[in-house]
Amino acid sequence: MSDNKYASLALLCFGGSLALSGLFYNLYRKKREEVQKLKEIPKVELNEDLINSIESLQPKQINYVAVEGIVLPDGEMLTSHYVPTCYGVIQKSIVQQNKKVFNKITNTWLVVPKMKNLQETIKTVPFSLAANSDYDTRVSVHVESPLTAMGFSLELVHSRLRFKDYFGHLLNMEKPWWLEEKEEMLKVGSTLTGFGELVLDSNRVLRLRPPMDGNKYMLIISDYWSYLKQQESSVMLCKVLTAVFGMTAALSSLCFLIGSAMRPEVTGLIRMA
């Protein structure tokens, strides 16, 4: 390998590793701050003591708390279209189409990278978080505006691919490749952790709603401690990757300097020979 190619490779490795180290360091700092803020959010237990303590406040609310509970419908619940024994309070049905288009340059059919949503429907019913897993609804909190929450994802309960008969579309130089049916739900009985504003209304009903002070309204399908542990693991991963790419950049720089120092000696020996 020539000296120029060696130097270019070393500099490329150094620059790329240094850039990745900086990227993961910024992610590490950001995630560490987010986890620290999560730990500072008070977690409340759904019981009569909580209701009594909020009732003594003016106004009757806590600006930002974490609440964990079991998902239960306030009335009728939704039934899965594909899994008869699956019930939920939020249901999202999606039908996506993936196409192939003919490339005249390469004379081949290429799959379009982005799917097109042919149909998407979302159904919701009012629901609450119950205090414990035996479905005791004496103390619960009603969840408001769940679809506006950040980080809220549903559980996939059904997915199926259907390949299409595309011969009738060849004149348009495109053909449907497959249809994908998906159904996602927030199932009854799931453990959900909510971060938001907790309010006690005039009927002594607890309500979790988007905060008015600008904090993030979040609903996570997980218990509180598992979610916190997951976030701490992501912080540690970013820290490790920062160190790995930082060491790679340092080694690349060291190898480049050693190689630069040795090349004159090697050239002199070759000339003497």
mmCIF file of C-alpha atoms in Angstrom:
data_model
loop_
_atom_site.group_PDB
_atom_site.id
_atom_site.type_symbol
_atom_site.label_atom_id
_atom_site.label_comp_id
_atom_site.label_asym_id
_atom_site.label_seq_id
_atom_site.Cartn_x
_atom_site.Cartn_y
_atom_site.Cartn_z
ATOM 1 C CA MET A 1 0.000 0.000 0.000
ATOM 2 C CA SER A 2 1.425 3.407 -0.948
ATOM 3 C CA ASP A 3 2.156 6.070 1.648
ATOM 4 C CA ASN A 4 -0.672 8.282 0.387
ATOM 5 C CA LYS A 5 -3.228 5.485 0.587
ATOM 6 C CA TYR A 6 -2.028 4.533 4.066
ATOM 7 C CA ALA A 7 -2.282 8.119 5.276
ATOM 8 C CA SER A 8 -5.731 8.569 3.719
ATOM 9 C CA LEU A 9 -7.023 5.363 5.321
ATOM 10 C CA ALA A 10 -5.649 6.329 8.734
ATOM 11 C CA LEU A 11 -7.120 9.825 8.544
ATOM 12 C CA LEU A 12 -10.485 8.433 7.387
ATOM 13 C CA CYS A 13 -10.566 5.976 10.283
ATOM 14 C CA PHE A 14 -9.549 8.714 12.737
ATOM 15 C CA GLY A 15 -12.111 11.220 11.455
ATOM 16 C CA GLY A 16 -14.970 8.717 11.305
ATOM 17 C CA SER A 17 -14.259 7.326 14.777
ATOM 18 C CA LEU A 18 -13.939 10.815 16.257
ATOM 19 C CA ALA A 19 -17.238 11.900 14.679
ATOM 20 C CA LEU A 20 -19.065 8.800 15.970
ATOM 21 C CA SER A 21 -17.538 9.251 19.411
ATOM 22 C CA GLY A 22 -18.818 12.844 19.493
ATOM 23 C CA LEU A 23 -22.264 11.758 18.286
ATOM 24 C CA PHE A 24 -22.667 9.080 20.960
ATOM 25 C CA TYR A 25 -21.301 11.433 23.629
ATOM 26 C CA ASN A 26 -24.013 13.970 22.806
ATOM 27 C CA LEU A 27 -26.612 11.191 22.932
ATOM 28 C CA TYR A 28 -25.173 10.021 26.244
ATOM 29 C CA ARG A 29 -25.439 13.493 27.786
ATOM 30 C CA LYS A 30 -28.984 13.970 26.489
ATOM 31 C CA LYS A 31 -30.217 10.569 27.679
ATOM 32 C CA ARG A 32 -28.479 10.975 31.043
ATOM 33 C CA GLU A 33 -30.316 14.263 31.601
ATOM 34 C CA GLU A 34 -33.615 12.646 30.582
ATOM 35 C CA VAL A 35 -33.108 9.749 33.001
ATOM 36 C CA GLN A 36 -32.221 12.163 35.794
ATOM 37 C CA LYS A 37 -35.434 14.080 35.158
ATOM 38 C CA LEU A 38 -37.407 10.805 35.184
ATOM 39 C CA LYS A 39 -35.980 9.942 38.592
ATOM 40 C CA GLU A 40 -37.058 13.351 39.929
ATOM 41 C CA ILE A 41 -40.702 12.789 38.912
ATOM 42 C CA PRO A 42 -42.702 11.645 41.965
ATOM 43 C CA LYS A 43 -44.377 8.250 41.539
ATOM 44 C CA VAL A 44 -47.760 7.979 43.254
ATOM 45 C CA GLU A 45 -49.702 4.926 44.394
ATOM 46 C CA LEU A 46 -53.395 4.686 43.510
ATOM 47 C CA ASN A 47 -55.149 4.505 46.855
ATOM 48 C CA GLU A 48 -57.500 6.458 49.098
ATOM 49 C CA ASP A 49 -54.596 8.299 50.711
ATOM 50 C CA LEU A 50 -53.714 9.802 47.322
ATOM 51 C CA ILE A 51 -57.277 11.035 46.827
ATOM 52 C CA ASN A 52 -57.364 12.559 50.311
ATOM 53 C CA SER A 53 -54.003 14.306 49.844
ATOM 54 C CA ILE A 54 -55.018 15.850 46.496
ATOM 55 C CA GLU A 55 -58.377 16.886 47.946
ATOM 56 C CA SER A 56 -56.545 19.019 50.497
ATOM 57 C CA LEU A 57 -54.696 20.947 47.772
ATOM 58 C CA GLN A 58 -55.792 24.131 46.024
ATOM 59 C CA PRO A 59 -56.160 23.591 43.123
ATOM 60 C CA LYS A 60 -56.863 19.894 43.505
ATOM 61 C CA GLN A 61 -54.062 18.609 41.306
ATOM 62 C CA ILE A 62 -50.425 17.526 41.144
ATOM 63 C CA ASN A 63 -48.639 19.143 38.217
ATOM 64 C CA TYR A 64 -46.447 16.217 37.143
ATOM 65 C CA VAL A 65 -46.393 12.646 38.434
ATOM 66 C CA ALA A 66 -45.826 9.069 37.314
ATOM 67 C CA VAL A 67 -48.786 6.700 37.666
ATOM 68 C CA GLU A 68 -48.672 2.942 37.102
ATOM 69 C CA GLY A 69 -51.741 0.757 36.741
ATOM 70 C CA ILE A 70 -53.666 -1.930 34.906
ATOM 71 C CA VAL A 71 -55.634 -0.915 31.803
ATOM 72 C CA LEU A 72 -59.387 -1.344 32.260
ATOM 73 C CA PRO A 73 -62.231 -0.007 30.062
ATOM 74 C CA ASP A 74 -64.659 2.485 31.568
ATOM 75 C CA GLY A 75 -67.460 0.820 29.588
ATOM 76 C CA GLU A 76 -67.512 -1.416 26.533
ATOM 77 C CA MET A 77 -64.189 -2.659 25.198
ATOM 78 C CA LEU A 78 -62.958 -3.246 21.659
ATOM 79 C CA THR A 79 -62.583 -6.726 20.139
ATOM 80 C CA SER A 80 -59.810 -7.660 17.732
ATOM 81 C CA HIS A 81 -60.884 -8.252 14.120
ATOM 82 C CA TYR A 82 -58.528 -11.222 13.825
ATOM 83 C CA VAL A 83 -58.029 -12.600 17.357
ATOM 84 C CA PRO A 84 -61.474 -13.295 18.878
ATOM 85 C CA THR A 85 -60.257 -13.527 22.482
ATOM 86 C CA CYS A 86 -58.210 -10.308 22.334
ATOM 87 C CA TYR A 87 -59.826 -7.208 23.878
ATOM 88 C CA GLY A 88 -58.527 -3.675 24.147
ATOM 89 C CA VAL A 89 -59.293 0.004 24.606
ATOM 90 C CA ILE A 90 -57.347 1.346 21.603
ATOM 91 C CA GLN A 91 -57.346 -0.421 18.238
ATOM 92 C CA LYS A 92 -55.346 0.538 15.145
ATOM 93 C CA SER A 93 -55.869 -1.272 11.836
ATOM 94 C CA ILE A 94 -53.523 -0.658 8.902
ATOM 95 C CA VAL A 95 -53.475 -2.024 5.359
ATOM 96 C CA GLN A 96 -50.216 -1.194 3.567
ATOM 97 C CA GLN A 97 -49.317 -1.776 -0.078
ATOM 98 C CA ASN A 98 -45.805 -2.354 -1.375
ATOM 99 C CA LYS A 99 -45.260 -1.887 -5.115
ATOM 100 C CA LYS A 100 -42.727 -2.806 -7.751
ATOM 101 C CA VAL A 101 -41.924 -0.349 -10.534
ATOM 102 C CA PHE A 102 -40.128 -1.073 -13.805
ATOM 103 C CA ASN A 103 -36.732 0.590 -14.254
ATOM 104 C CA LYS A 104 -36.103 1.143 -17.961
ATOM 105 C CA ILE A 105 -32.374 1.766 -17.420
ATOM 106 C CA THR A 106 -31.630 -1.546 -15.685
ATOM 107 C CA ASN A 107 -34.573 -3.355 -17.321
ATOM 108 C CA THR A 108 -35.618 -4.773 -13.952
ATOM 109 C CA TRP A 109 -38.481 -4.495 -11.492
ATOM 110 C CA LEU A 110 -37.564 -2.617 -8.306
ATOM 111 C CA VAL A 111 -39.418 -2.693 -4.988
ATOM 112 C CA VAL A 112 -40.543 0.783 -3.914
ATOM 113 C CA PRO A 113 -38.881 1.361 -0.512
ATOM 114 C CA LYS A 114 -41.835 3.200 1.055
ATOM 115 C CA MET A 115 -45.125 1.494 1.682
ATOM 116 C CA LYS A 116 -48.388 3.221 0.915
ATOM 117 C CA ASN A 117 -51.149 3.129 3.517
ATOM 118 C CA LEU A 118 -54.325 2.125 1.713
ATOM 119 C CA GLN A 119 -56.369 2.134 4.895
ATOM 120 C CA GLU A 120 -55.761 3.193 8.481
ATOM 121 C CA THR A 121 -58.376 3.350 11.207
ATOM 122 C CA ILE A 122 -58.036 4.075 14.918
ATOM 123 C CA LYS A 123 -60.738 3.322 17.467
ATOM 124 C CA THR A 124 -60.656 4.255 21.139
ATOM 125 C CA VAL A 125 -62.913 3.808 24.136
ATOM 126 C CA PRO A 126 -62.581 5.556 27.521
ATOM 127 C CA PHE A 127 -60.308 3.685 29.908
ATOM 128 C CA SER A 128 -58.656 3.969 33.304
ATOM 129 C CA LEU A 129 -55.662 2.614 35.165
ATOM 130 C CA ALA A 130 -56.708 0.408 38.055
ATOM 131 C CA ALA A 131 -54.782 0.262 41.297
ATOM 132 C CA ASN A 132 -53.708 -3.380 41.233
ATOM 133 C CA SER A 133 -53.647 -6.541 39.152
ATOM 134 C CA ASP A 134 -56.721 -8.197 40.623
ATOM 135 C CA TYR A 135 -58.883 -5.658 38.751
ATOM 136 C CA ASP A 136 -59.989 -3.795 41.887
ATOM 137 C CA THR A 137 -61.427 -0.613 40.369
ATOM 138 C CA ARG A 138 -62.274 1.132 43.630
ATOM 139 C CA VAL A 139 -59.281 3.442 43.104
ATOM 140 C CA SER A 140 -58.387 4.227 39.508
ATOM 141 C CA VAL A 141 -57.350 7.121 37.301
ATOM 142 C CA HIS A 142 -59.082 8.013 34.048
ATOM 143 C CA VAL A 143 -56.630 8.585 31.159
ATOM 144 C CA GLU A 144 -57.430 11.581 28.948
ATOM 145 C CA SER A 145 -56.246 12.189 25.350
ATOM 146 C CA PRO A 146 -54.101 9.034 25.072
ATOM 147 C CA LEU A 147 -53.413 9.503 21.362
ATOM 148 C CA THR A 148 -51.608 12.801 22.051
ATOM 149 C CA ALA A 149 -49.080 11.180 24.408
ATOM 150 C CA MET A 150 -45.424 10.997 23.402
ATOM 151 C CA GLY A 151 -43.694 7.622 23.050
ATOM 152 C CA PHE A 152 -47.027 5.818 22.982
ATOM 153 C CA SER A 153 -46.898 2.608 20.963
ATOM 154 C CA LEU A 154 -49.434 -0.194 20.697
ATOM 155 C CA GLU A 155 -48.882 -3.928 20.830
ATOM 156 C CA LEU A 156 -48.946 -5.817 17.519
ATOM 157 C CA VAL A 157 -51.611 -8.534 17.764
ATOM 158 C CA HIS A 158 -51.962 -9.513 14.083
ATOM 159 C CA SER A 159 -49.862 -9.288 10.920
ATOM 160 C CA ARG A 160 -50.421 -10.997 7.567
ATOM 161 C CA LEU A 161 -48.973 -10.636 4.057
ATOM 162 C CA ARG A 162 -51.155 -11.122 0.994
ATOM 163 C CA PHE A 163 -49.465 -11.338 -2.402
ATOM 164 C CA LYS A 164 -51.375 -9.719 -5.255
ATOM 165 C CA ASP A 165 -52.153 -10.774 -8.799
ATOM 166 C CA TYR A 166 -50.413 -7.963 -10.690
ATOM 167 C CA PHE A 167 -50.629 -8.924 -14.366
ATOM 168 C CA GLY A 168 -53.359 -6.389 -15.050
ATOM 169 C CA HIS A 169 -51.073 -3.505 -14.018
ATOM 170 C CA LEU A 170 -48.128 -4.162 -16.310
ATOM 171 C CA LEU A 171 -49.220 -1.512 -18.806
ATOM 172 C CA ASN A 172 -48.713 1.161 -16.107
ATOM 173 C CA MET A 173 -45.122 -0.071 -15.602
ATOM 174 C CA GLU A 174 -45.910 -0.856 -11.967
ATOM 175 C CA LYS A 175 -47.431 -3.739 -10.112
ATOM 176 C CA PRO A 176 -48.650 -4.246 -6.556
ATOM 177 C CA TRP A 177 -46.256 -6.615 -4.829
ATOM 178 C CA TRP A 178 -47.988 -7.418 -1.546
ATOM 179 C CA LEU A 179 -50.535 -6.138 0.938
ATOM 180 C CA GLU A 180 -49.766 -6.204 4.647
ATOM 181 C CA GLU A 181 -52.565 -6.249 7.187
ATOM 182 C CA LYS A 182 -51.626 -5.166 10.698
ATOM 183 C CA GLU A 183 -53.627 -4.709 13.859
ATOM 184 C CA GLU A 184 -52.229 -3.055 16.967
ATOM 185 C CA MET A 185 -54.017 -2.701 20.296
ATOM 186 C CA LEU A 186 -53.687 -1.454 23.834
ATOM 187 C CA LYS A 187 -55.000 -4.604 25.460
ATOM 188 C CA VAL A 188 -57.159 -4.833 28.541
ATOM 189 C CA GLY A 189 -55.033 -5.958 31.470
ATOM 190 C CA SER A 190 -51.805 -4.419 30.167
ATOM 191 C CA THR A 191 -49.537 -2.604 32.612
ATOM 192 C CA LEU A 192 -49.298 1.064 31.648
ATOM 193 C CA THR A 193 -47.224 3.877 33.163
ATOM 194 C CA GLY A 194 -48.363 7.433 32.565
ATOM 195 C CA PHE A 195 -46.469 10.687 33.098
ATOM 196 C CA GLY A 196 -48.721 13.716 33.292
ATOM 197 C CA GLU A 197 -50.876 16.024 35.374
ATOM 198 C CA LEU A 198 -53.060 14.345 37.983
ATOM 199 C CA VAL A 199 -56.351 16.075 38.778
ATOM 200 C CA LEU A 200 -59.192 15.282 41.166
ATOM 201 C CA ASP A 201 -62.526 16.435 39.719
ATOM 202 C CA SER A 202 -65.703 17.418 41.537
ATOM 203 C CA ASN A 203 -66.902 13.794 41.616
ATOM 204 C CA ARG A 204 -63.680 12.665 43.355
ATOM 205 C CA VAL A 205 -62.503 10.973 40.166
ATOM 206 C CA LEU A 206 -58.782 11.016 39.406
ATOM 207 C CA ARG A 207 -57.824 12.091 35.895
ATOM 208 C CA LEU A 208 -54.449 11.911 34.170
ATOM 209 C CA ARG A 209 -54.128 14.550 31.446
ATOM 210 C CA PRO A 210 -51.490 16.429 29.393
ATOM 211 C CA PRO A 211 -49.558 18.806 31.692
ATOM 212 C CA MET A 212 -50.310 22.509 31.417
ATOM 213 C CA ASP A 213 -46.747 23.491 32.411
ATOM 214 C CA GLY A 214 -45.085 22.199 29.231
ATOM 215 C CA ASN A 215 -43.813 18.863 30.554
ATOM 216 C CA LYS A 216 -44.039 15.785 28.342
ATOM 217 C CA TYR A 217 -47.233 13.760 28.423
ATOM 218 C CA MET A 218 -46.126 10.118 28.093
ATOM 219 C CA LEU A 219 -47.842 6.737 28.172
ATOM 220 C CA ILE A 220 -45.572 3.685 28.268
ATOM 221 C CA ILE A 221 -46.720 0.057 28.020
ATOM 222 C CA SER A 222 -44.497 -1.100 30.868
ATOM 223 C CA ASP A 223 -44.213 -0.889 34.601
ATOM 224 C CA TYR A 224 -42.363 2.122 36.003
ATOM 225 C CA TRP A 225 -39.205 0.379 37.185
ATOM 226 C CA SER A 226 -38.743 -1.661 33.994
ATOM 227 C CA TYR A 227 -39.040 1.495 31.907
ATOM 228 C CA LEU A 228 -36.528 3.321 34.104
ATOM 229 C CA LYS A 229 -34.096 0.395 33.888
ATOM 230 C CA GLN A 230 -34.455 0.334 30.100
ATOM 231 C CA GLN A 231 -33.598 4.038 29.898
ATOM 232 C CA GLU A 232 -30.585 3.570 32.178
ATOM 233 C CA SER A 233 -29.376 0.726 29.918
ATOM 234 C CA SER A 234 -29.563 3.005 26.869
ATOM 235 C CA VAL A 235 -27.470 5.602 28.733
ATOM 236 C CA MET A 236 -24.838 2.976 29.514
ATOM 237 C CA LEU A 237 -24.822 1.784 25.889
ATOM 238 C CA CYS A 238 -24.173 5.321 24.625
ATOM 239 C CA LYS A 239 -21.389 5.701 27.189
ATOM 240 C CA VAL A 240 -19.719 2.459 26.084
ATOM 241 C CA LEU A 241 -19.978 3.363 22.387
ATOM 242 C CA THR A 242 -18.481 6.794 23.126
ATOM 243 C CA ALA A 243 -15.487 5.125 24.776
ATOM 244 C CA VAL A 244 -15.100 2.495 22.028
ATOM 245 C CA PHE A 245 -15.050 4.977 19.152
ATOM 246 C CA GLY A 246 -12.877 7.368 21.173
ATOM 247 C CA MET A 247 -10.309 4.605 21.673
ATOM 248 C CA THR A 248 -10.520 3.716 17.987
ATOM 249 C CA ALA A 249 -9.788 7.328 17.046
ATOM 250 C CA ALA A 250 -6.836 7.403 19.458
ATOM 251 C CA LEU A 251 -5.415 4.145 18.080
ATOM 252 C CA SER A 252 -5.848 5.382 14.514
ATOM 253 C CA SER A 253 -3.968 8.561 15.384
ATOM 254 C CA LEU A 254 -1.221 6.569 17.133
ATOM 255 C CA CYS A 255 -0.811 4.196 14.198
ATOM 256 C CA PHE A 256 -0.621 7.141 11.798
ATOM 257 C CA LEU A 257 2.087 8.841 13.883
ATOM 258 C CA ILE A 258 4.103 5.622 14.250
ATOM 259 C CA GLY A 259 3.818 4.951 10.540
ATOM 260 C CA SER A 260 4.871 8.509 9.706
ATOM 261 C CA ALA A 261 7.900 8.224 11.984
ATOM 262 C CA MET A 262 9.009 4.869 10.585
ATOM 263 C CA ARG A 263 8.613 5.660 6.867
ATOM 264 C CA PRO A 264 11.781 7.827 6.595
ATOM 265 C CA GLU A 265 13.875 5.070 8.226
ATOM 266 C CA VAL A 266 12.439 2.417 5.950
ATOM 267 C CA THR A 267 13.069 4.619 2.889
ATOM 268 C CA GLY A 268 16.678 5.164 3.971
ATOM 269 C CA LEU A 269 17.303 1.437 4.414
ATOM 270 C CA ILE A 270 15.863 0.716 0.989
ATOM 271 C CA ARG A 271 18.159 3.316 -0.623
ATOM 272 C CA MET A 272 21.223 1.913 1.182
ATOM 273 C CA ALA A 273 20.383 -1.564 -0.041
#
